[in-house]
Coordinates of C-alpha atoms in Angstrom, one line a residue:
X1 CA 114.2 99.5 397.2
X2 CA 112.2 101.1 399.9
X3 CA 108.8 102.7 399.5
X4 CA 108.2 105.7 397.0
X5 CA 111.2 104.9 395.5
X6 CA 110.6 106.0 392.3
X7 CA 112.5 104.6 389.2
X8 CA 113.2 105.4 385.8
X9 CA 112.5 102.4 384.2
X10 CA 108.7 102.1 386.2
X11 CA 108.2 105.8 385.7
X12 CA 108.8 105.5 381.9
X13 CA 106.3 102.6 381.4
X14 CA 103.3 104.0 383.7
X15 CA 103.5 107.3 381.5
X16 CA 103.3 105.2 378.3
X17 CA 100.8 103.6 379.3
X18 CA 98.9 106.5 379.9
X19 CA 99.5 108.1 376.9
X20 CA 98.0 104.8 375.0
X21 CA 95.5 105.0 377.1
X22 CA 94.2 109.0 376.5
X23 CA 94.6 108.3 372.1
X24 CA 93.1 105.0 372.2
X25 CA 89.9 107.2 373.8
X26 CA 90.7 110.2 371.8
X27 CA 90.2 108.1 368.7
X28 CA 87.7 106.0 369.4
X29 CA 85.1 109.1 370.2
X30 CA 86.2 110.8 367.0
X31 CA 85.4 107.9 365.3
X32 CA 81.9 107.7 366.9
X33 CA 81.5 111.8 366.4
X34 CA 82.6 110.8 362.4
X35 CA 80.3 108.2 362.2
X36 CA 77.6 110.3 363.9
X37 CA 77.8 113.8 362.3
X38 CA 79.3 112.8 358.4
X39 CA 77.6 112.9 355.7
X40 CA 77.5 109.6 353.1
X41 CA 80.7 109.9 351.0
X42 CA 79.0 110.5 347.0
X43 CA 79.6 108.0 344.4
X44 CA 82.6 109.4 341.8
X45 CA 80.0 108.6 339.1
X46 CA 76.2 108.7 339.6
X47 CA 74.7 105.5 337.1
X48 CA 72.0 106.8 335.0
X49 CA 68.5 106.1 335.7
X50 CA 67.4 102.2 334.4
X51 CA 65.1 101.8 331.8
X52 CA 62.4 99.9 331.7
X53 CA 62.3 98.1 328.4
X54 CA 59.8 95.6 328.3
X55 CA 56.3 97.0 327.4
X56 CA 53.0 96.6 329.9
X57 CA 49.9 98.0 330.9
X58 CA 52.0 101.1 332.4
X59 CA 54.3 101.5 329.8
X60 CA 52.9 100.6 326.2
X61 CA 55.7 101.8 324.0
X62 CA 59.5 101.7 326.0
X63 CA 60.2 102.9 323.1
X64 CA 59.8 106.5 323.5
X65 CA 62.9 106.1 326.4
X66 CA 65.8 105.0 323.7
X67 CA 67.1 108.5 322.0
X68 CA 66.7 109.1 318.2
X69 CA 63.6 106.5 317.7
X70 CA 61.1 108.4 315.2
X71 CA 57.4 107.6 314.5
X72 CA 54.4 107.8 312.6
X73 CA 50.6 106.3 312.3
X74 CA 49.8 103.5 309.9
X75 CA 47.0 102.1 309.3
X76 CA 47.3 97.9 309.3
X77 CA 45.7 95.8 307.2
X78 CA 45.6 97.7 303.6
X79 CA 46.9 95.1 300.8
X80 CA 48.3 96.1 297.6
X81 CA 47.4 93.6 294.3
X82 CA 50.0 90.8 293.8
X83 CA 52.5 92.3 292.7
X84 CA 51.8 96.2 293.0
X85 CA 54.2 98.7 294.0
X86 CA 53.7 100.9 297.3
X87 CA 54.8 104.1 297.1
X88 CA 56.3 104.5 300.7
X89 CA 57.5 108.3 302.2
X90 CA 60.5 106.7 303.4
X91 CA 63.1 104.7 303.1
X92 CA 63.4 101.9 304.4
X93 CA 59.6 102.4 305.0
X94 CA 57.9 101.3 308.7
X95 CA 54.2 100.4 308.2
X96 CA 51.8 101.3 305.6
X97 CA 50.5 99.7 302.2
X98 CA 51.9 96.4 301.7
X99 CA 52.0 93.4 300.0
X100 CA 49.5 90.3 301.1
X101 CA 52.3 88.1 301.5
X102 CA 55.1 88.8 304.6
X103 CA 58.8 88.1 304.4
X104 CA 59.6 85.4 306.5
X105 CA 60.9 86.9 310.0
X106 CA 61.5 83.7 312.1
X107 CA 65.5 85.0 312.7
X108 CA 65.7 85.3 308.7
X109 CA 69.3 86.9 307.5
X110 CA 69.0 87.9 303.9
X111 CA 71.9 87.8 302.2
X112 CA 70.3 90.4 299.7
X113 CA 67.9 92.8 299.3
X114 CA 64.4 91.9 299.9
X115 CA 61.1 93.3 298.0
X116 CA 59.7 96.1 300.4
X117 CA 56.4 95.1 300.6
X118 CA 56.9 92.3 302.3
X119 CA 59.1 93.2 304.7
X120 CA 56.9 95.7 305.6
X121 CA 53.9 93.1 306.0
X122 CA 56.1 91.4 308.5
X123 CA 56.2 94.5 310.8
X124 CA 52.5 94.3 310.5
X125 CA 53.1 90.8 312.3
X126 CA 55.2 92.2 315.2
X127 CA 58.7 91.9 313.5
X128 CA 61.8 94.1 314.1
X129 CA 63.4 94.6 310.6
X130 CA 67.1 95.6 310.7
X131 CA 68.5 97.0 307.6
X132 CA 72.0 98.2 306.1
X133 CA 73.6 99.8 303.4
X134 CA 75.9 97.2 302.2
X135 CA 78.0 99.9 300.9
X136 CA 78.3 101.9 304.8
X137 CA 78.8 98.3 306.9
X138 CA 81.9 95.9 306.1
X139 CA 81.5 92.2 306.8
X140 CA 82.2 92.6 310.5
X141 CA 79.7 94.6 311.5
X142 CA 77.3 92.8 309.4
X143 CA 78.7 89.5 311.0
X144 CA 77.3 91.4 314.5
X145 CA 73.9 91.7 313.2
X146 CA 73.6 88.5 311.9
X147 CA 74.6 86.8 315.1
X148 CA 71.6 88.6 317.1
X149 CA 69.3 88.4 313.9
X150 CA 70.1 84.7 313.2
X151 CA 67.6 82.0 314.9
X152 CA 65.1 84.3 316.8
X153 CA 61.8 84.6 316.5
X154 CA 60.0 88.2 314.9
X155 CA 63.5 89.4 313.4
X156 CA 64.9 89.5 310.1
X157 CA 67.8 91.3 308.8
X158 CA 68.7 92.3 305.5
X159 CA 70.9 94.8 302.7
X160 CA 68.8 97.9 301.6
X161 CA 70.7 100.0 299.5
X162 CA 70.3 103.9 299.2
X163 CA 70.0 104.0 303.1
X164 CA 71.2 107.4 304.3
X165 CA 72.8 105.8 307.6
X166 CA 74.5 102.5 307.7
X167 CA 71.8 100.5 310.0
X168 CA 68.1 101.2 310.4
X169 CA 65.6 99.9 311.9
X170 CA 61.9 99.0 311.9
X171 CA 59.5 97.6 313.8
X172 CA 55.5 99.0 312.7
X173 CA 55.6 102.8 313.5
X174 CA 58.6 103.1 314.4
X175 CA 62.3 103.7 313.1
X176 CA 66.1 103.9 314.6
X177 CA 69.0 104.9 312.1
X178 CA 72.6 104.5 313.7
X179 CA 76.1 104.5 312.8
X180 CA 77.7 101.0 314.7
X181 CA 76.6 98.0 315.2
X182 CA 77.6 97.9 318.6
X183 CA 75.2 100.4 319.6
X184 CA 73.5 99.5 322.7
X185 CA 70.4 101.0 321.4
X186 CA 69.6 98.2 318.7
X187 CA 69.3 95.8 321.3
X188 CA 67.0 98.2 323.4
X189 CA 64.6 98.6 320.1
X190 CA 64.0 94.9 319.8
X191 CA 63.4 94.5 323.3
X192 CA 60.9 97.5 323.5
X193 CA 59.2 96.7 320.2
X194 CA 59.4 93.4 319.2
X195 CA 56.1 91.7 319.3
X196 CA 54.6 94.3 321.3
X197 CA 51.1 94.1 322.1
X198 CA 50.4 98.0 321.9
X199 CA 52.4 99.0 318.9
X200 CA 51.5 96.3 316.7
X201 CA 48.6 95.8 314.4
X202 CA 48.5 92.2 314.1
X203 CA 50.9 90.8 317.3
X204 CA 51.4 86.9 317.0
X205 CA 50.5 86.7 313.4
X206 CA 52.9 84.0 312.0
X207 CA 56.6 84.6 310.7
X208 CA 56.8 81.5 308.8
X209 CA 56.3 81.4 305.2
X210 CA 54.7 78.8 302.7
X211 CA 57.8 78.7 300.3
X212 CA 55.3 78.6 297.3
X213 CA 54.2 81.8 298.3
X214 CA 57.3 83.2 299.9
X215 CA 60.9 81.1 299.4
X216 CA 63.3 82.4 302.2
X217 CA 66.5 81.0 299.8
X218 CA 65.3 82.8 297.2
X219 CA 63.3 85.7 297.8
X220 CA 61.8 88.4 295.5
X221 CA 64.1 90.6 294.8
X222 CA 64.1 94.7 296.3
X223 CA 63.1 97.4 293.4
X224 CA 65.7 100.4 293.5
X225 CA 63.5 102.3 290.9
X226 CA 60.7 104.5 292.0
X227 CA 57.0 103.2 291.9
X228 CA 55.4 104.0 288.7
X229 CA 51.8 105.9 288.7
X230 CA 49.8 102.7 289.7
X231 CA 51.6 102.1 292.9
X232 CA 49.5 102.1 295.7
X233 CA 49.8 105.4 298.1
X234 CA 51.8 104.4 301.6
X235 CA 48.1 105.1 303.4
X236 CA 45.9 103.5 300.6
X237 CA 44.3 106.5 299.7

């Protein structure tokens, strides 16, 4: 083959070659011009701000983050006689008059209703009471409750009948009603109020009972019928 021959076979490789050689470039400055010039892709579904739970100097009641939580003032400390009713504004009630004796709230499941007044004094202490309408809540959900109730220190759950909702609950000042007992916002109420510091009247008070004075097996029993004229108004006055 003399010089300049030219032949098909070398012909068709050295315009391959060429080719490769002008997208490999092609490609490689649109990616840099891609990289370069795009904008971030967004996320198909934003996640919702966090909140912060836990209660500090900045933040005295997390409370006020978790949707549907209602409150009102008490004043702590105001001690009916043994025995006297309180007549509370609501129901179940969330600080006010109460008896001088607490329900024990050392991770106490009730299997029935529980005299008011002491449940209440227990919020007093720094308790989370959850409540339910035995009649609203089959033995599933109340299985649920139990299970995070059961063993932990400052809760206590037990029946209250005549509750408009099936669950409520209280912590001093403060109330959540919901539907399920897998709502996400029962855990988020014990963790914003539970023994907190600023909400609480009386935070590490004890949860433990004398059984003399308060039997956990066989507590007083709840009053369904309305406080007589004696009771003791829900402020003490």
């Amino acid at each position: 083959m003399g010089h300049g021959e030219f032949t098909p076979k070398w012909g068709i490789t050295m315009i391959l070659r060429a080719v490769a050689t002008v997208v490999a470039t092609a490609v490689l400055l649109a990616g840099c011009t891609s990289r370069a010039g795009e904008e971030p892709a967004e996320s198909a579904a934003p996640s919702s701000p966090r909140v912060e739970l836990t209660p500090d100097e900045g933040n005295e009641d997390p409370s006020e983050n978790i949707e549907g939580v209602e409150t009102a003032e008490f004043q702590g400390g105001l001690h009916t006689a043994p025995g006297q009713r309180v007549a509370y504004d609501r129901h179940p009630p969330m600080g006010g008059a109460h008896d001088q004796v607490w329900a024990n709230c050392s991770g106490t499941v009730y299997a029935r209703a529980v005299r008011t007044e002491h449940m209440v004094h227990s919020l007093e202490h720094g308790a989370v009471w959850i409540a339910y309408e035995p009649e609203r809540l089959d033995e599933d959900d109340v299985a649920k409750l139990a299970e995070r109730v059961e063993g932990q220190p400052y809760l206590m759950l037990s029946p209250y009948p005549g509750i408009d909702t099936p669950i409520s609950l209280q912590s001093w000042g403060h109330q959540l009603k919901v539907e399920s007992a897998d709502d996400e916002r029962i855990d988020q109420f014990i963790q914003a109020l539970r023994q907190n510091p600023y909400t609480t009247p009386e935070p590490g008070a004890p949860c433990d009972t004398d059984p003399s004075a308060f039997d956990p097996a066989n507590p007083p029993r709840f009053d369904p019928s309305a406080p007589g004229p004696d009771a003791m108004p829900v402020d003490g006055n």
